[in-house]
Amino acid sequence: MAEVSASMAARELLRRRRARRSLVDYSQAITIPGAPASDNPDEWLFTPIETQVAKHHIVMMTAIERCIRADYGRLMIFAPPGAAKSSFVSVVGTTWAMGRFPGLQVLMTSYASTPIIRHSRRARQVAASEQFKTIWDPQTSLRESNHASDDWALSNGSTMYAAGLLGGITSARCGLGVIDDPVAGREEADSATIRQKTRVAYEDDFLTRLTPKASILFVQTRWHTDDLAGSILPEHYKGESGPVKCRDGQVWEVLNIPACCEREDDPVGREIGTYLWPEWFTQQHWDIYRNNRRTWSSLCQQRPQPDKGVMFLTSYWRQYQIIGDEVVLYRPEGPLRIKRQRLEVFLIADTALKAKQQNDPSVIAAWGKVPQTKELVLLHLWRGRIESPYLEDILDAMIETWRPNYVGIEDKASGTHLLQQFRRKGMPLRAMKADTDKVTRAQPAVTLAENGMIYLPRAAPWLEDYMAELANFPNGKHDDQVDVTSYAAIAVQQWSLEKATIVNSADLSGGIGIRRRMKKRMKKRMRT
């Protein structure tokens, strides 16, 4: 037998103490099972996960431990497929809890029995390992009499039971309930019947199995605005992480980790535009999903949007294209070609209170009205968070590019300052007042869109985000692009326009000329 040095013994003792004390340290002290070692569904062995623990895993495990330790702990984790959320919730988290709290009853469930039993098998492999035995009290080990993959126990009295959510779980009780992905796929997510059955099973089968002070770990990829998580979250949840008062009356801790960071308060501490787990996921991996607007928004970014829209249905929009000096409007009866110079052009500016991440961004949209009709063509859209002096430069550049008949600016926040500045320059202005709620204000735009009278470009860098926001309205995170659309619809009904000439020969839907002018003006301002 090999002799163990004092330093080796000290390190081993420290490993065990840390693993017992912290879930993060525990994850470093065990081998985490990954893929099955064979095709045999009864095989207990899984090959180890080969990737390193990433920062978002540490953030997850910290929240998981906090939930497990709390009385009536409630935690929701949203992350893209492949982020290893199931590994750290259903395998690492559950086995640590079973060892740390003797006699703990764990119930794990999913959309069906097969996936959750697989996670139960992985957890059982951890519990059967020598690493696990050395961490806890010598009496804590897998009971040799337990061979069922869905129902097993430790010698310290902790138990594990795994079953499909819709398959009936009325025979189990638990002090820790785990819901690991209650949605099977797109077909089930889009089925109102399946969503209702899942909700009923959660309320009548799962929740009634909880013992007093029991905690719930809920992990999923978002599929639908009304999936199980969506039915619990507040109606106007906007993707924030942290404590959230939900419709079930409970305060849930929410950990929302999108593929690409969109918020300054990102729970992983990423900068906006930074992708998740770059050591593992390449840029090419995410590019596969970006072209599918719904997949990217829901499964990757964890902000599901309606397939058809709520007020602005996706089927409402018509398309246009710039070909030479003509604007081609694609109508059901056939394309209509009109000269670009005949479009009656105006700008609409909706400004933010301050250039902060939690506020809506500022938006400036260039609209063209088709002569002798109320049809609208969205020529270009700028959107961003920027301080008032720089916003003035951007609006100035857009005016120079589009030569509009007038500019409509919402008379609030930095918009009031812009109105004052551009009046001095002699620019025809319209001060827009937000004298009704946003839903009422959007009704004229909804009517125009429903009648096929709003045209969007076939391709533009801002198009996907614009359509997603309008599809989600009034339940989405932002409504600034909705506002510029609402004001544009009001404009064509209430304000007279004279013909305006578009002087920029750049691609109108791409805004090349605008970007060049903005860059020059920003450099000039920075020098001064």
XYZ file of C-alpha atoms in Angstrom:
528
model
C 0.000 0.000 0.000
C 1.409 3.380 -1.042
C 2.425 5.658 1.785
C 0.420 8.887 2.073
C 2.430 11.984 2.995
C 1.211 14.540 5.495
C 0.803 17.168 2.754
C -1.241 14.788 0.593
C -3.462 13.945 3.558
C -3.936 17.637 4.320
C -4.912 18.379 0.717
C -7.386 15.492 0.707
C -8.934 16.658 3.967
C -9.249 20.183 2.584
C -10.890 18.818 -0.598
C -13.495 16.971 1.423
C -14.242 19.889 3.721
C -14.654 22.296 0.810
C -16.830 19.855 -1.121
C -19.150 19.427 1.837
C -19.342 23.185 2.396
C -19.806 24.450 -1.186
C -21.551 23.135 -4.296
C -18.947 24.800 -6.521
C -16.104 23.043 -4.675
C -18.083 19.798 -4.723
C -18.285 19.988 -8.528
C -14.473 20.121 -8.610
C -14.147 17.107 -6.312
C -16.217 14.647 -8.376
C -16.206 13.378 -11.935
C -19.336 14.667 -13.675
C -20.875 12.004 -15.962
C -21.700 13.067 -19.503
C -22.703 10.833 -22.406
C -23.681 7.155 -21.936
C -20.765 4.747 -22.263
C -22.870 2.399 -24.404
C -26.179 2.190 -26.235
C -27.616 -0.075 -23.548
C -30.407 1.919 -21.811
C -29.792 -0.086 -18.617
C -26.072 0.741 -18.579
C -25.063 2.695 -15.498
C -21.778 4.017 -16.829
C -21.341 7.411 -18.452
C -18.181 8.921 -19.837
C -16.934 12.026 -17.969
C -17.722 15.533 -19.130
C -14.540 16.765 -20.775
C -15.178 20.517 -20.684
C -13.955 22.796 -17.907
C -16.333 24.514 -15.515
C -17.155 27.891 -17.037
C -18.108 31.147 -15.341
C -21.819 30.717 -16.016
C -21.665 27.267 -14.372
C -20.294 28.846 -11.211
C -23.076 31.452 -11.290
C -25.619 28.639 -11.719
C -24.211 26.537 -8.886
C -24.086 29.474 -6.498
C -27.796 30.088 -7.135
C -28.604 26.365 -6.932
C -26.944 26.052 -3.529
C -28.737 29.157 -2.306
C -32.065 27.647 -3.339
C -31.339 24.233 -1.786
C -30.368 25.774 1.551
C -33.410 28.074 1.738
C -36.801 27.264 3.187
C -39.258 27.382 0.294
C -36.412 28.172 -2.105
C -37.535 28.942 -5.648
C -35.090 29.131 -8.569
C -35.635 29.335 -12.334
C -32.656 28.956 -14.675
C -33.033 29.800 -18.372
C -30.144 29.084 -20.746
C -29.635 27.874 -24.350
C -29.412 24.187 -25.274
C -25.993 22.742 -24.512
C -25.155 25.155 -21.690
C -24.847 22.168 -19.266
C -27.633 23.472 -17.037
C -29.087 19.966 -16.536
C -25.701 18.597 -15.481
C -25.311 21.120 -12.696
C -28.935 21.056 -11.539
C -30.064 17.429 -11.901
C -26.734 15.639 -11.419
C -24.318 17.787 -9.436
C -26.859 19.789 -7.432
C -29.069 16.868 -6.424
C -26.241 14.564 -5.300
C -24.621 17.332 -3.251
C -27.978 18.023 -1.572
C -28.558 14.309 -0.868
C -25.147 14.001 0.790
C -25.271 17.340 2.599
C -28.765 16.892 4.062
C -29.372 13.288 5.239
C -32.921 12.061 4.757
C -33.626 14.494 1.885
C -36.241 13.247 -0.564
C -35.583 14.421 -4.123
C -38.195 14.316 -6.896
C -36.983 14.976 -10.451
C -39.328 15.373 -13.391
C -39.268 16.404 -17.041
C -41.610 16.418 -20.040
C -41.250 12.601 -20.204
C -39.670 9.834 -18.179
C -36.813 8.961 -20.571
C -34.716 12.176 -20.262
C -35.147 12.567 -16.514
C -34.375 8.910 -15.807
C -31.168 9.383 -17.793
C -30.218 12.242 -15.463
C -31.155 10.062 -12.487
C -28.781 7.380 -13.769
C -26.013 9.956 -14.075
C -26.659 11.123 -10.511
C -26.595 7.518 -9.322
C -23.210 7.018 -10.947
C -21.884 9.973 -8.941
C -23.353 8.533 -5.732
C -21.706 5.172 -6.443
C -18.260 6.691 -7.015
C -15.347 6.515 -4.557
C -15.022 10.293 -4.793
C -18.547 10.707 -3.441
C -17.978 8.233 -0.606
C -14.842 9.995 0.595
C -16.526 13.404 0.740
C -19.312 12.507 3.131
C -19.649 10.536 6.305
C -18.465 6.914 5.818
C -22.074 5.821 6.304
C -23.160 7.863 3.264
C -23.045 5.654 0.195
C -25.325 4.195 -2.442
C -27.486 1.414 -1.104
C -26.418 -1.722 -2.917
C -29.956 -3.052 -2.971
C -31.089 -0.181 -5.229
C -30.832 -1.040 -8.906
C -33.787 0.900 -10.323
C -32.689 3.852 -12.416
C -35.741 5.899 -11.412
C -35.865 5.087 -7.691
C -32.752 4.736 -5.512
C -31.436 5.783 -2.113
C -28.351 6.540 -0.049
C -27.482 4.899 3.235
C -28.023 8.242 5.019
C -31.735 8.086 4.190
C -31.767 10.441 1.191
C -33.803 9.214 -1.776
C -34.137 9.961 -5.476
C -37.282 9.423 -7.531
C -37.521 10.374 -11.231
C -40.627 10.415 -13.427
C -42.186 12.230 -16.368
C -44.332 15.208 -15.419
C -47.277 14.063 -17.544
C -46.852 10.422 -16.549
C -48.174 10.723 -12.997
C -45.999 11.355 -9.914
C -48.618 11.093 -7.195
C -46.781 8.419 -5.184
C -43.707 10.493 -4.263
C -43.014 13.126 -1.614
C -40.076 15.472 -1.682
C -38.152 18.153 0.161
C -36.431 19.142 -3.096
C -38.356 19.185 -6.372
C -36.539 19.472 -9.702
C -38.221 20.343 -12.998
C -35.703 19.811 -15.779
C -37.107 21.003 -19.112
C -40.898 20.487 -19.103
C -41.147 21.127 -22.874
C -40.472 18.315 -25.349
C -40.097 20.408 -28.501
C -41.640 22.974 -30.843
C -44.799 20.996 -31.635
C -45.631 20.537 -27.958
C -44.666 24.130 -27.141
C -47.104 25.454 -29.747
C -49.929 23.194 -28.602
C -52.294 25.011 -26.238
C -53.629 21.617 -25.126
C -50.193 20.297 -24.120
C -49.313 23.575 -22.383
C -52.520 23.384 -20.360
C -51.918 19.718 -19.454
C -48.381 20.581 -18.334
C -49.630 23.426 -16.177
C -52.289 21.205 -14.554
C -49.731 18.435 -13.919
C -47.401 20.975 -12.316
C -50.093 22.361 -10.029
C -51.982 19.167 -9.138
C -49.271 16.488 -9.317
C -45.908 18.146 -8.728
C -46.713 20.903 -6.208
C -48.853 18.611 -4.074
C -45.839 16.327 -3.587
C -43.844 19.018 -1.762
C -43.272 18.682 1.953
C -43.292 21.821 4.176
C -40.346 24.176 3.429
C -39.484 22.227 0.249
C -37.468 24.000 -2.459
C -37.932 23.905 -6.235
C -35.196 23.978 -8.884
C -36.703 24.792 -12.282
C -34.433 24.689 -15.341
C -35.471 25.009 -18.965
C -34.851 26.522 -22.360
C -37.664 28.931 -23.191
C -39.907 27.873 -26.069
C -43.112 29.855 -25.852
C -44.459 32.944 -24.096
C -46.976 30.684 -22.330
C -44.742 27.683 -21.579
C -44.712 26.490 -17.970
C -42.190 29.134 -16.882
C -44.073 31.820 -18.800
C -47.312 30.903 -17.023
C -45.609 31.415 -13.645
C -43.597 34.568 -14.415
C -45.341 37.954 -14.225
C -47.236 38.918 -17.356
C -44.803 41.679 -18.291
C -41.563 39.907 -17.359
C -38.779 41.520 -19.400
C -35.878 39.088 -19.028
C -34.318 40.377 -15.821
C -32.418 38.174 -13.381
C -32.841 38.323 -9.622
C -35.870 38.054 -7.309
C -39.142 38.245 -9.268
C -42.641 38.321 -7.767
C -44.572 35.843 -9.899
C -48.206 35.155 -10.653
C -48.261 32.212 -8.252
C -47.676 34.630 -5.366
C -44.131 33.340 -4.798
C -40.864 35.238 -5.150
C -38.657 33.252 -7.514
C -34.975 33.861 -8.067
C -34.559 33.983 -11.834
C -31.244 33.349 -13.572
C -31.687 34.315 -17.216
C -28.590 33.601 -19.322
C -29.069 34.259 -23.079
C -26.628 33.128 -25.757
C -25.711 36.728 -26.547
C -25.682 39.275 -23.736
C -28.322 41.981 -24.184
C -28.375 43.616 -20.743
C -25.890 45.545 -18.654
C -27.117 43.618 -15.608
C -26.173 40.276 -17.168
C -25.914 37.714 -14.327
C -22.655 36.316 -15.726
C -21.099 39.800 -15.907
C -20.666 39.849 -19.692
C -20.537 42.963 -21.825
C -23.402 43.541 -24.249
C -22.835 41.577 -27.455
C -20.645 38.952 -25.760
C -21.559 35.342 -26.421
C -21.931 32.568 -23.872
C -19.103 30.147 -23.121
C -16.734 31.149 -25.965
C -14.269 28.444 -24.863
C -16.846 25.896 -26.003
C -19.299 27.578 -28.400
C -17.784 29.153 -31.501
C -19.267 32.099 -33.372
C -20.179 29.696 -36.191
C -22.225 27.636 -33.742
C -24.494 30.600 -32.931
C -24.669 31.748 -36.556
C -26.522 28.521 -37.375
C -29.545 29.775 -35.421
C -29.489 33.493 -36.144
C -31.309 33.229 -39.475
C -34.340 31.668 -37.809
C -35.875 34.602 -35.969
C -38.096 32.552 -33.676
C -35.451 29.957 -32.787
C -32.853 32.601 -32.019
C -35.217 34.702 -29.924
C -36.663 31.862 -27.851
C -34.227 28.951 -27.561
C -31.040 31.022 -27.731
C -31.979 34.381 -26.215
C -34.637 33.117 -23.765
C -37.175 35.732 -24.879
C -39.840 33.743 -26.735
C -42.051 35.668 -29.070
C -45.437 34.772 -30.481
C -45.300 32.900 -33.763
C -48.046 35.112 -35.156
C -47.802 38.165 -32.926
C -50.178 39.610 -30.341
C -51.411 42.896 -31.829
C -49.088 43.171 -34.828
C -49.414 39.796 -36.535
C -46.398 38.748 -38.584
C -48.702 38.094 -41.536
C -49.628 41.790 -41.673
C -46.324 43.052 -43.021
C -45.745 43.614 -46.719
C -42.350 43.911 -48.351
C -40.659 46.445 -50.563
C -37.358 46.656 -52.381
C -35.223 49.464 -53.807
C -34.300 48.817 -57.426
C -32.408 51.675 -59.039
C -34.425 54.856 -58.568
C -37.649 52.961 -57.945
C -39.373 51.657 -54.850
C -41.065 48.336 -55.616
C -44.018 47.601 -53.339
C -44.971 43.928 -53.347
C -48.741 43.777 -53.258
C -50.933 40.640 -53.558
C -52.239 41.833 -56.929
C -48.710 42.405 -58.203
C -45.732 44.741 -57.625
C -46.225 48.502 -57.769
C -43.282 50.622 -58.896
C -42.995 54.270 -57.919
C -40.159 56.745 -58.193
C -38.239 57.239 -54.958
C -38.565 60.999 -55.325
C -42.348 60.688 -55.094
C -42.241 59.311 -51.557
C -43.356 61.888 -49.002
C -40.659 61.541 -46.353
C -40.723 62.337 -42.633
C -38.737 61.322 -39.560
C -40.089 60.153 -36.207
C -37.851 60.331 -33.119
C -38.631 58.631 -29.816
C -36.040 59.518 -27.184
C -35.142 57.765 -23.930
C -35.125 59.388 -20.504
C -31.420 58.619 -20.091
C -28.884 56.501 -21.947
C -29.125 53.647 -19.424
C -29.508 49.943 -20.103
C -32.706 49.579 -18.101
C -34.456 52.249 -20.199
C -35.831 51.841 -23.687
C -33.292 52.925 -26.321
C -33.793 56.051 -28.409
C -35.134 55.425 -31.922
C -35.206 57.537 -35.074
C -37.134 56.155 -38.050
C -37.307 57.450 -41.618
C -40.733 56.867 -43.149
C -41.963 57.332 -46.693
C -45.654 57.869 -47.445
C -46.945 56.625 -50.772
C -48.593 59.560 -52.630
C -52.406 59.737 -52.546
C -52.603 56.852 -50.053
C -51.919 56.267 -46.376
C -49.441 53.482 -47.096
C -46.156 53.701 -45.206
C -42.670 52.514 -46.194
C -40.133 52.092 -43.379
C -36.977 53.347 -45.099
C -34.479 53.232 -42.256
C -34.316 52.834 -38.490
C -31.611 53.857 -36.048
C -31.781 52.586 -32.469
C -29.367 52.939 -29.578
C -28.597 54.293 -26.127
C -26.757 57.559 -26.426
C -26.550 60.860 -24.551
C -28.484 63.869 -25.800
C -25.618 65.807 -27.506
C -24.698 62.799 -29.645
C -28.355 62.054 -30.354
C -28.579 65.544 -31.837
C -25.712 64.678 -34.207
C -27.458 61.508 -35.339
C -30.747 63.293 -35.968
C -28.885 66.056 -37.813
C -27.207 63.477 -40.047
C -30.503 61.729 -40.790
C -32.123 65.043 -41.713
C -29.250 65.784 -44.077
C -29.575 62.341 -45.632
C -33.354 62.153 -46.028
C -34.338 65.826 -46.401
C -37.720 65.180 -44.774
C -40.699 67.546 -44.874
C -40.710 67.527 -41.107
C -39.446 65.709 -38.056
C -41.801 64.434 -35.380
C -40.204 64.334 -31.914
C -41.862 63.098 -28.753
C -41.967 66.047 -26.381
C -40.425 64.451 -23.298
C -36.999 63.764 -21.781
C -34.203 64.575 -24.246
C -36.825 65.028 -26.972
C -37.795 68.393 -25.476
C -34.175 69.533 -25.806
C -34.057 68.327 -29.442
C -37.210 70.266 -30.266
C -35.637 73.444 -28.920
C -32.352 72.887 -30.772
C -33.902 72.115 -34.161
C -36.404 74.965 -33.965
C -33.392 77.277 -33.845
C -32.137 75.631 -37.038
C -35.422 76.338 -38.800
C -36.371 72.680 -39.254
C -40.123 71.995 -39.610
C -41.055 70.055 -36.474
C -44.012 68.287 -34.950
C -44.087 67.959 -31.166
C -45.708 64.623 -30.362
C -47.558 64.218 -27.080
C -47.948 60.879 -25.324
C -51.486 61.733 -24.190
C -52.821 58.150 -24.349
C -51.522 54.782 -23.216
C -49.258 52.878 -25.592
C -51.832 50.258 -26.581
C -54.412 52.893 -27.526
C -51.774 54.904 -29.347
C -50.769 51.819 -31.369
C -54.281 51.119 -32.691
C -53.967 53.265 -35.885
C -50.705 51.477 -36.737
C -52.315 48.081 -36.112
C -55.148 49.050 -38.467
C -52.728 50.129 -41.191
C -50.661 46.957 -40.818
C -53.764 44.738 -40.776
C -54.858 46.285 -44.062
C -51.458 45.616 -45.613
C -50.464 49.279 -45.716
C -47.062 49.134 -43.965
C -44.075 47.962 -46.002
C -40.804 46.683 -44.570
C -37.563 46.078 -46.519
C -36.813 42.550 -47.650
C -33.476 42.780 -45.849
C -32.010 45.228 -43.335
C -29.709 44.815 -40.323
C -32.385 46.170 -37.981
C -35.361 44.274 -39.454
C -35.289 41.163 -37.246
C -35.235 43.147 -34.014
C -37.980 45.472 -35.243
C -40.336 42.624 -36.175
C -39.644 40.779 -32.913
C -40.489 43.824 -30.795
C -43.745 44.504 -32.597
C -44.740 40.817 -32.472
C -44.280 40.814 -28.680
C -46.090 44.085 -28.028
C -47.596 44.798 -25.500
C -45.903 41.986 -23.547
C -42.324 42.534 -24.675
C -39.331 44.020 -22.928
C -39.183 47.192 -25.064
C -41.710 49.246 -27.033
C -39.618 52.108 -28.445
C -39.848 50.808 -32.021
C -43.579 50.355 -31.522
C -43.782 54.024 -30.548
C -42.163 55.318 -33.748
C -44.559 53.104 -35.722
C -47.552 54.369 -33.735
C -46.588 58.008 -34.267
C -45.999 57.406 -37.969
C -49.523 56.028 -38.369
C -50.933 59.019 -36.492
C -48.907 61.326 -38.745
C -50.402 60.074 -42.016
C -53.900 60.466 -40.594
C -53.546 63.917 -39.031
C -50.686 65.788 -40.681
C -50.395 66.991 -44.268
C -47.221 66.240 -46.184
C -45.642 67.774 -49.219
C -43.402 65.890 -51.604
C -39.852 65.413 -50.404
C -36.804 64.324 -52.321
C -34.437 61.625 -51.102
C -30.982 62.954 -51.874
C -28.873 60.014 -50.740
C -28.127 57.401 -53.406
C -27.018 54.765 -50.898
C -29.034 51.631 -50.209
C -32.023 53.103 -48.370
C -32.741 50.044 -46.219
C -29.130 49.792 -45.075
C -28.511 53.429 -44.188
C -24.924 53.506 -45.521
C -24.968 57.262 -45.989
C -26.265 57.807 -42.489
C -23.520 55.753 -40.924
C -20.847 57.671 -42.828
C -22.246 61.046 -41.805
C -22.687 59.909 -38.198
C -19.073 58.751 -38.063
C -17.774 62.099 -39.340
C -19.923 64.073 -36.916
C -18.986 61.917 -33.938
C -15.265 62.318 -34.709
C -15.712 66.069 -34.990
C -17.523 66.270 -31.640
C -14.886 64.121 -29.944
C -12.134 66.455 -31.187
C -13.924 69.474 -29.756
